[in-house]
Short mmCIF file of C-alpha atoms in Angstrom, two decimals:
data_model
loop_
_atom_site.label_atom_id
_atom_site.label_comp_id
_atom_site.label_asym_id
_atom_site.label_seq_id
_atom_site.Cartn_x
_atom_site.Cartn_y
_atom_site.Cartn_z
CA MET A 1 -15.11 -17.42 71.06
CA PHE A 2 -12.52 -18.37 68.29
CA PHE A 3 -9.06 -18.63 68.76
CA PHE A 4 -6.91 -18.46 65.51
CA ILE A 5 -3.79 -20.39 64.29
CA PHE A 6 -1.88 -19.04 61.14
CA SER A 7 0.26 -21.91 59.07
CA ILE A 8 1.68 -21.23 55.73
CA GLY A 9 -1.25 -20.11 53.11
CA ARG A 10 -3.78 -21.23 55.75
CA LEU A 11 -6.05 -20.21 58.78
CA TRP A 12 -6.80 -22.54 61.54
CA ALA A 13 -9.19 -21.30 63.94
CA GLN A 14 -10.75 -23.16 67.06
CA ASP A 15 -13.30 -22.05 69.32
CA ASP A 16 -12.81 -21.57 73.27
CA LEU A 17 -15.28 -24.91 73.83
CA GLY A 18 -12.76 -27.08 72.21
CA GLY A 19 -14.39 -27.40 68.67
CA ASN A 20 -12.89 -29.12 65.87
CA LEU A 21 -10.29 -27.24 63.65
CA LEU A 22 -11.70 -24.84 60.80
CA GLY A 23 -9.38 -24.90 57.81
CA ILE A 24 -9.46 -21.94 55.44
CA ASN A 25 -7.22 -21.67 52.43
CA MET A 26 -6.46 -17.77 52.15
CA ALA A 27 -5.12 -17.37 48.32
CA ASP A 28 -5.12 -20.60 46.75
CA PRO A 29 -5.10 -20.20 42.75
CA VAL A 30 -8.07 -21.42 41.34
CA THR A 31 -8.08 -22.80 37.81
CA GLU A 32 -11.04 -21.38 35.52
CA ASN A 33 -10.85 -23.86 32.35
CA PHE A 34 -12.60 -21.40 29.81
CA SER A 35 -14.81 -23.26 27.29
CA GLU A 36 -12.46 -24.96 24.30
CA GLU A 37 -13.58 -21.91 21.99
CA ARG A 38 -11.19 -21.71 18.73
CA SER A 39 -11.55 -18.63 16.74
CA SER A 40 -11.00 -18.77 13.19
CA TYR A 41 -10.23 -16.20 10.39
CA ARG A 42 -10.58 -16.71 6.65
CA ALA A 43 -8.45 -14.73 3.82
CA ILE A 44 -7.64 -15.13 0.17
CA LEU A 45 -4.11 -16.17 -0.49
CA LEU A 46 -2.33 -13.78 -2.68
CA PRO A 47 0.95 -13.90 -4.67
CA VAL A 48 3.99 -12.42 -2.25
CA GLU A 49 4.42 -10.15 -5.11
CA ASP A 50 2.05 -8.38 -7.33
CA VAL A 51 3.39 -5.21 -9.28
CA ARG A 52 1.19 -3.24 -11.80
CA ILE A 53 4.14 -2.07 -14.22
CA SER A 54 4.01 1.34 -15.90
CA ALA A 55 5.99 3.60 -18.08
CA LYS A 56 7.32 6.93 -16.90
CA ALA A 57 6.75 8.94 -19.64
CA ALA A 58 3.05 9.02 -21.73
CA GLY A 59 2.53 8.11 -25.27
CA ILE A 60 1.20 5.20 -27.67
CA LEU A 61 1.67 1.97 -26.41
CA GLU A 62 3.70 0.25 -29.48
CA LYS A 63 4.28 -3.36 -28.77
CA PHE A 64 4.50 -6.26 -25.95
CA PHE A 65 7.60 -8.21 -26.00
CA PHE A 66 6.22 -11.22 -23.54
CA GLU A 67 2.88 -12.66 -23.76
CA GLU A 68 0.39 -13.24 -20.65
CA GLY A 69 1.76 -16.30 -18.43
CA ALA A 70 5.38 -15.87 -19.38
CA TYR A 71 8.09 -16.08 -17.19
CA VAL A 72 10.06 -12.73 -16.98
CA LYS A 73 13.21 -11.67 -15.26
CA LYS A 74 13.75 -8.49 -13.27
CA GLY A 75 14.71 -6.10 -15.64
CA ASP A 76 13.51 -7.40 -18.74
CA ILE A 77 11.31 -4.91 -21.20
CA ILE A 78 7.89 -5.95 -20.95
CA ALA A 79 6.61 -3.39 -23.54
CA GLN A 80 7.48 0.24 -24.79
CA LEU A 81 5.79 3.18 -26.00
CA ASN A 82 6.34 5.24 -29.26
CA THR A 83 9.98 6.01 -29.44
CA GLU A 84 10.31 7.72 -32.92
CA ASP A 85 11.16 10.85 -31.46
CA GLU A 86 13.68 9.70 -28.73
CA ARG A 87 15.39 7.39 -30.95
CA ALA A 88 16.23 10.69 -33.46
CA GLU A 89 17.35 12.42 -30.72
CA MET A 90 19.44 9.70 -29.48
CA VAL A 91 21.42 10.01 -33.15
CA ARG A 92 21.66 13.50 -33.14
CA ALA A 93 23.16 13.45 -29.64
CA GLU A 94 25.68 10.67 -30.77
CA ALA A 95 27.01 12.78 -33.62
CA GLU A 96 27.49 15.71 -31.18
CA VAL A 97 29.46 13.72 -29.05
CA THR A 98 31.77 12.49 -31.93
CA VAL A 99 32.16 15.63 -33.03
CA CYS A 100 33.32 17.37 -29.66
CA GLN A 101 35.13 14.21 -29.32
CA ALA A 102 37.30 14.96 -32.30
CA GLU A 103 37.59 18.84 -31.26
CA LEU A 104 38.55 17.82 -28.14
CA GLU A 105 41.40 15.19 -29.06
CA LYS A 106 42.42 18.21 -31.84
CA ALA A 107 42.67 20.65 -28.91
CA GLN A 108 44.76 18.43 -26.61
CA MET A 109 47.19 17.83 -29.27
CA GLU A 110 47.53 21.50 -29.79
CA TYR A 111 48.10 22.52 -26.35
CA LYS A 112 51.16 19.91 -26.23
CA ARG A 113 52.51 21.25 -28.96
CA ILE A 114 52.06 25.16 -27.90
CA GLU A 115 53.13 23.81 -24.24
CA ASN A 116 56.51 22.45 -25.01
CA LEU A 117 56.87 26.15 -27.40
CA TYR A 118 56.17 28.28 -24.32
CA LYS A 119 58.70 26.18 -21.87
CA GLU A 120 61.50 26.95 -24.92
CA GLU A 121 60.20 30.75 -24.56
CA VAL A 122 59.37 30.45 -28.06
CA ILE A 123 55.88 31.70 -27.99
CA SER A 124 54.39 34.80 -25.63
CA PRO A 125 52.44 33.89 -22.61
CA LYS A 126 49.52 35.45 -24.23
CA GLN A 127 49.63 32.77 -26.95
CA TYR A 128 49.77 30.07 -24.61
CA GLU A 129 46.77 31.14 -22.45
CA GLU A 130 45.07 31.49 -25.71
CA ILE A 131 45.70 27.55 -26.46
CA LYS A 132 44.92 26.71 -23.00
CA TYR A 133 41.45 28.78 -23.11
CA GLN A 134 40.78 26.75 -26.49
CA LEU A 135 41.51 23.54 -24.64
CA GLN A 136 39.31 24.38 -21.68
CA MET A 137 36.58 25.20 -24.33
CA ALA A 138 36.64 21.71 -26.15
CA GLN A 139 36.34 20.03 -22.90
CA GLY A 140 33.31 21.97 -21.84
CA LYS A 141 31.42 21.08 -25.19
CA PHE A 142 32.63 17.37 -24.72
CA LYS A 143 31.05 17.39 -21.50
CA GLU A 144 27.90 19.24 -22.57
CA ALA A 145 27.38 16.80 -25.63
CA THR A 146 28.16 13.51 -23.57
CA ALA A 147 25.11 14.93 -20.88
CA LEU A 148 22.63 15.72 -23.59
CA LEU A 149 23.48 11.99 -24.72
CA GLU A 150 22.93 11.11 -21.28
CA GLY A 151 19.47 12.63 -21.18
CA ALA A 152 18.69 11.08 -24.45
CA LYS A 153 19.26 7.98 -23.37
CA ASN A 154 16.82 8.85 -20.29
CA ARG A 155 13.81 9.65 -22.20
CA LEU A 156 14.50 6.76 -24.58
CA GLU A 157 14.54 4.41 -21.76
CA SER A 158 11.21 6.36 -20.16
CA LYS A 159 9.42 4.60 -22.80
CA MET A 160 10.33 1.32 -21.93
CA ILE A 161 8.35 -0.66 -19.77
CA ARG A 162 10.49 -2.98 -17.67
CA SER A 163 9.44 -5.98 -14.86
CA PRO A 164 10.73 -4.67 -11.38
CA ILE A 165 10.44 -8.47 -10.22
CA GLU A 166 11.00 -11.96 -11.35
CA GLY A 167 7.92 -13.83 -11.78
CA ILE A 168 4.83 -14.15 -14.31
CA PHE A 169 3.60 -11.52 -16.54
CA PHE A 170 0.40 -12.12 -15.49
CA LYS A 171 -2.19 -9.77 -17.61
CA LYS A 172 -2.30 -6.93 -20.41
CA LEU A 173 -3.94 -4.29 -18.84
CA ARG A 174 -4.04 -2.16 -22.04
CA ASN A 175 -3.77 -2.71 -25.89
CA VAL A 176 -1.35 -2.29 -28.25
CA GLY A 177 -2.17 1.10 -30.30
CA GLU A 178 -3.97 2.69 -26.88
CA SER A 179 -2.87 6.22 -25.69
CA VAL A 180 -1.41 5.77 -22.07
CA GLU A 181 -0.62 8.30 -19.67
CA ARG A 182 2.22 9.07 -17.51
CA LEU A 183 2.67 5.98 -14.84
CA GLU A 184 -0.80 4.32 -16.52
CA PRO A 185 -0.73 0.82 -15.63
CA VAL A 186 -0.32 -1.57 -18.77
CA GLY A 187 0.35 -4.97 -17.20
CA ARG A 188 0.46 -6.96 -13.81
CA VAL A 189 3.90 -9.05 -13.18
CA VAL A 190 3.35 -11.38 -10.21
CA ASN A 191 5.46 -13.58 -7.96
CA ALA A 192 3.73 -16.62 -6.90
CA SER A 193 6.54 -18.74 -5.55
CA GLU A 194 5.16 -17.99 -2.30
CA LEU A 195 1.79 -17.04 -1.35
CA GLN A 196 0.49 -14.50 1.30
CA MET A 197 -2.43 -14.67 4.01
CA VAL A 198 -3.39 -11.24 5.67
CA ILE A 199 -5.41 -11.84 8.58
CA TYR A 200 -6.94 -9.22 11.20
CA CYS A 201 -6.97 -11.00 14.51
CA ASP A 202 -9.35 -9.83 17.97
CA SER A 203 -7.18 -8.71 20.93
CA LYS A 204 -7.60 -11.65 22.69
CA HIS A 205 -4.79 -13.08 20.93
CA PHE A 206 -2.74 -10.04 21.27
CA GLY A 207 0.69 -11.78 22.56
CA GLN A 208 -0.13 -15.28 21.42
CA ILE A 209 0.88 -15.21 17.89
CA HIS A 210 4.69 -14.48 17.08
CA PRO A 211 6.95 -14.18 14.05
CA LYS A 212 8.28 -17.46 12.57
CA ASP A 213 5.40 -19.51 14.51
CA LYS A 214 3.89 -22.19 12.10
CA TYR A 215 0.07 -22.75 11.75
CA PHE A 216 -1.54 -25.34 9.74
CA VAL A 217 -4.38 -23.82 7.63
CA GLU A 218 -7.08 -25.28 5.69
CA LEU A 219 -8.14 -24.68 2.17
CA VAL A 220 -11.64 -23.68 1.99
CA ASP A 221 -12.10 -23.70 -1.58
CA GLY A 222 -10.75 -25.30 -5.07
CA PRO A 223 -9.95 -28.97 -5.71
CA TYR A 224 -8.18 -29.35 -2.66
CA ALA A 225 -10.61 -27.95 -0.42
CA GLY A 226 -10.29 -29.41 3.45
CA GLU A 227 -6.88 -30.38 2.71
CA LYS A 228 -4.40 -28.51 5.84
CA VAL A 229 -1.03 -26.89 4.57
CA GLU A 230 1.79 -25.10 6.93
CA ALA A 231 1.64 -21.32 6.92
CA THR A 232 4.91 -19.36 8.62
CA VAL A 233 4.21 -16.20 10.70
CA ILE A 234 6.53 -13.44 9.01
CA HIS A 235 4.71 -10.42 10.58
CA VAL A 236 2.69 -9.35 13.57
CA ASP A 237 1.52 -6.11 14.26
CA PRO A 238 3.13 -4.70 17.39
CA ILE A 239 0.26 -2.57 18.50
CA LEU A 240 -3.76 -2.90 18.32
CA ASP A 241 -5.55 -0.71 15.93
CA PRO A 242 -7.90 1.42 17.95
CA ALA A 243 -10.83 1.66 15.66
CA SER A 244 -11.36 -1.87 15.06
CA GLY A 245 -9.53 -3.41 18.54
CA THR A 246 -7.82 -5.92 16.30
CA PHE A 247 -4.12 -6.27 14.91
CA ARG A 248 -2.77 -7.72 11.74
CA VAL A 249 -0.64 -10.98 10.90
CA LYS A 250 0.82 -12.01 7.58
CA LEU A 251 1.73 -15.70 6.94
CA VAL A 252 3.70 -16.70 3.93
CA ILE A 253 2.83 -20.48 2.21
CA ASN A 254 4.84 -22.22 -0.48
CA SER A 255 2.66 -22.46 -3.54
CA SER A 256 2.55 -25.78 -5.40
CA SER A 257 0.02 -27.32 -7.80
CA LYS A 258 -2.72 -28.05 -4.85
CA VAL A 259 -1.94 -24.59 -3.40
CA VAL A 260 -2.41 -21.61 -6.15
CA ALA A 261 -3.04 -17.88 -5.89
CA GLY A 262 -7.01 -16.93 -5.43
CA LEU A 263 -8.12 -19.74 -3.36
CA SER A 264 -9.29 -18.91 0.24
CA ALA A 265 -7.73 -20.37 3.13
CA GLU A 266 -8.77 -20.02 6.76
CA LEU A 267 -6.67 -20.25 10.04
CA VAL A 268 -8.18 -21.76 13.53
CA ILE A 269 -6.42 -20.59 16.66
CA PRO A 270 -7.23 -22.14 19.90
CA GLU A 271 -8.23 -20.25 22.77
CA LEU A 272 -5.42 -20.38 25.59
CA GLU A 273 -6.27 -22.06 28.96
CA ARG A 274 -5.82 -19.30 31.62
CA LYS A 275 -5.50 -18.94 35.30
CA VAL A 276 -6.93 -16.48 37.73
CA LEU A 277 -6.24 -16.27 41.19
CA SER A 278 -9.19 -15.98 43.82
CA ASN A 279 -9.22 -13.50 45.81
CA SER A 280 -12.05 -15.11 48.21
CA PRO A 281 -11.15 -17.48 51.13
CA THR A 282 -12.19 -20.86 50.41
CA VAL A 283 -13.35 -23.23 53.37
CA ILE A 284 -11.83 -26.96 52.77
CA GLY A 285 -12.88 -27.89 56.23
CA LEU A 286 -15.70 -27.24 58.55
CA ASN A 287 -16.18 -29.65 61.22
CA ALA A 288 -16.88 -27.82 64.27
CA ALA A 289 -18.42 -29.36 67.33
CA LYS A 290 -19.87 -27.15 70.12
CA LYS A 291 -20.30 -28.02 73.61
CA ASN A 292 -23.53 -27.07 75.35
CA PRO A 293 -22.96 -24.96 78.33
#
C-alpha cells in the first residue's frame, strides 16, 4: 500500500513498508525544440506605383510630349488625341461668352437708369418690371454661355492624357496616328523610388509578422545576386484566405543602383521555438525499496 504526500507541483508516494519516496511531477512545462526549419518566399520587386494612362474620350493619337524614360510630374500632359473639333467649339463658346457679357453689362446700366426714374415716379411700374425682366434674361444668357464654355473646356481636356503621379514615363503602348478607344491605355508611368514585394505566407506565420517589422531580403538575380537589403513590412492581411490557407504581406524596399524593379528577391522567415505543456506526469525519481515480509 502507498501513502501519498502532496507538495506544490509534485506528488510524493511512500509504501507502507518504509520504501523510498517516489517523486512525480504532475504538470511540468516541457520544451519541444522543433527542427530549425526556415520558410522562404520569393517574389519580383515591382514599382510602388505603376499606372497605365489613358484618355477620357476616343480619338486619334496625335502627339506624345515626352519620350520614354523621361521624368514627369503629376499633372503633366504626356500625350493628346486629335482636338480640332474641341478647339473650334472652344472658340465659339468663348465668343458667345463675350457677347453675353456685353449684353449683361448694357442691361445692368439700363436697369440702374430706369430704377432711378422709377424711384422718382417718372416711369410706370410696368416699365420698371420690363427692364428688370430684361436684366434677368441677360444674366441667364451669360450663365448659360459660361456653362457651355466650361463644357467645351472639359471636352478638350478629355483629349489630353496627363500623368496622375510623379515618376518615369516608362513605355508607349500605342503609336501616333493610331485610333484609340475611350479609356484605352496609351502609355505607362511608374514611380520606382520605392519597390514593393508581395508574398503569400503560410498560416503558420500568421501573427508572427507585423507592419513596420524589418527583414533582410536576398536578391536572387541581377549583377548583385546574393546581396541582402533591408525591407519594411507595410501591410499584413488581418485574416487568412480560406481557399489557400495563406495571408498576404507587402514589404517596401528603397531602390538603388543595385536594387531595381524587375529583380527577384527572397525572404526567409525562421520558425519560432514553441513550448507545449505536457499533460502526462513525469516520474523524476523511482528508487523504492520493498521489505520482505
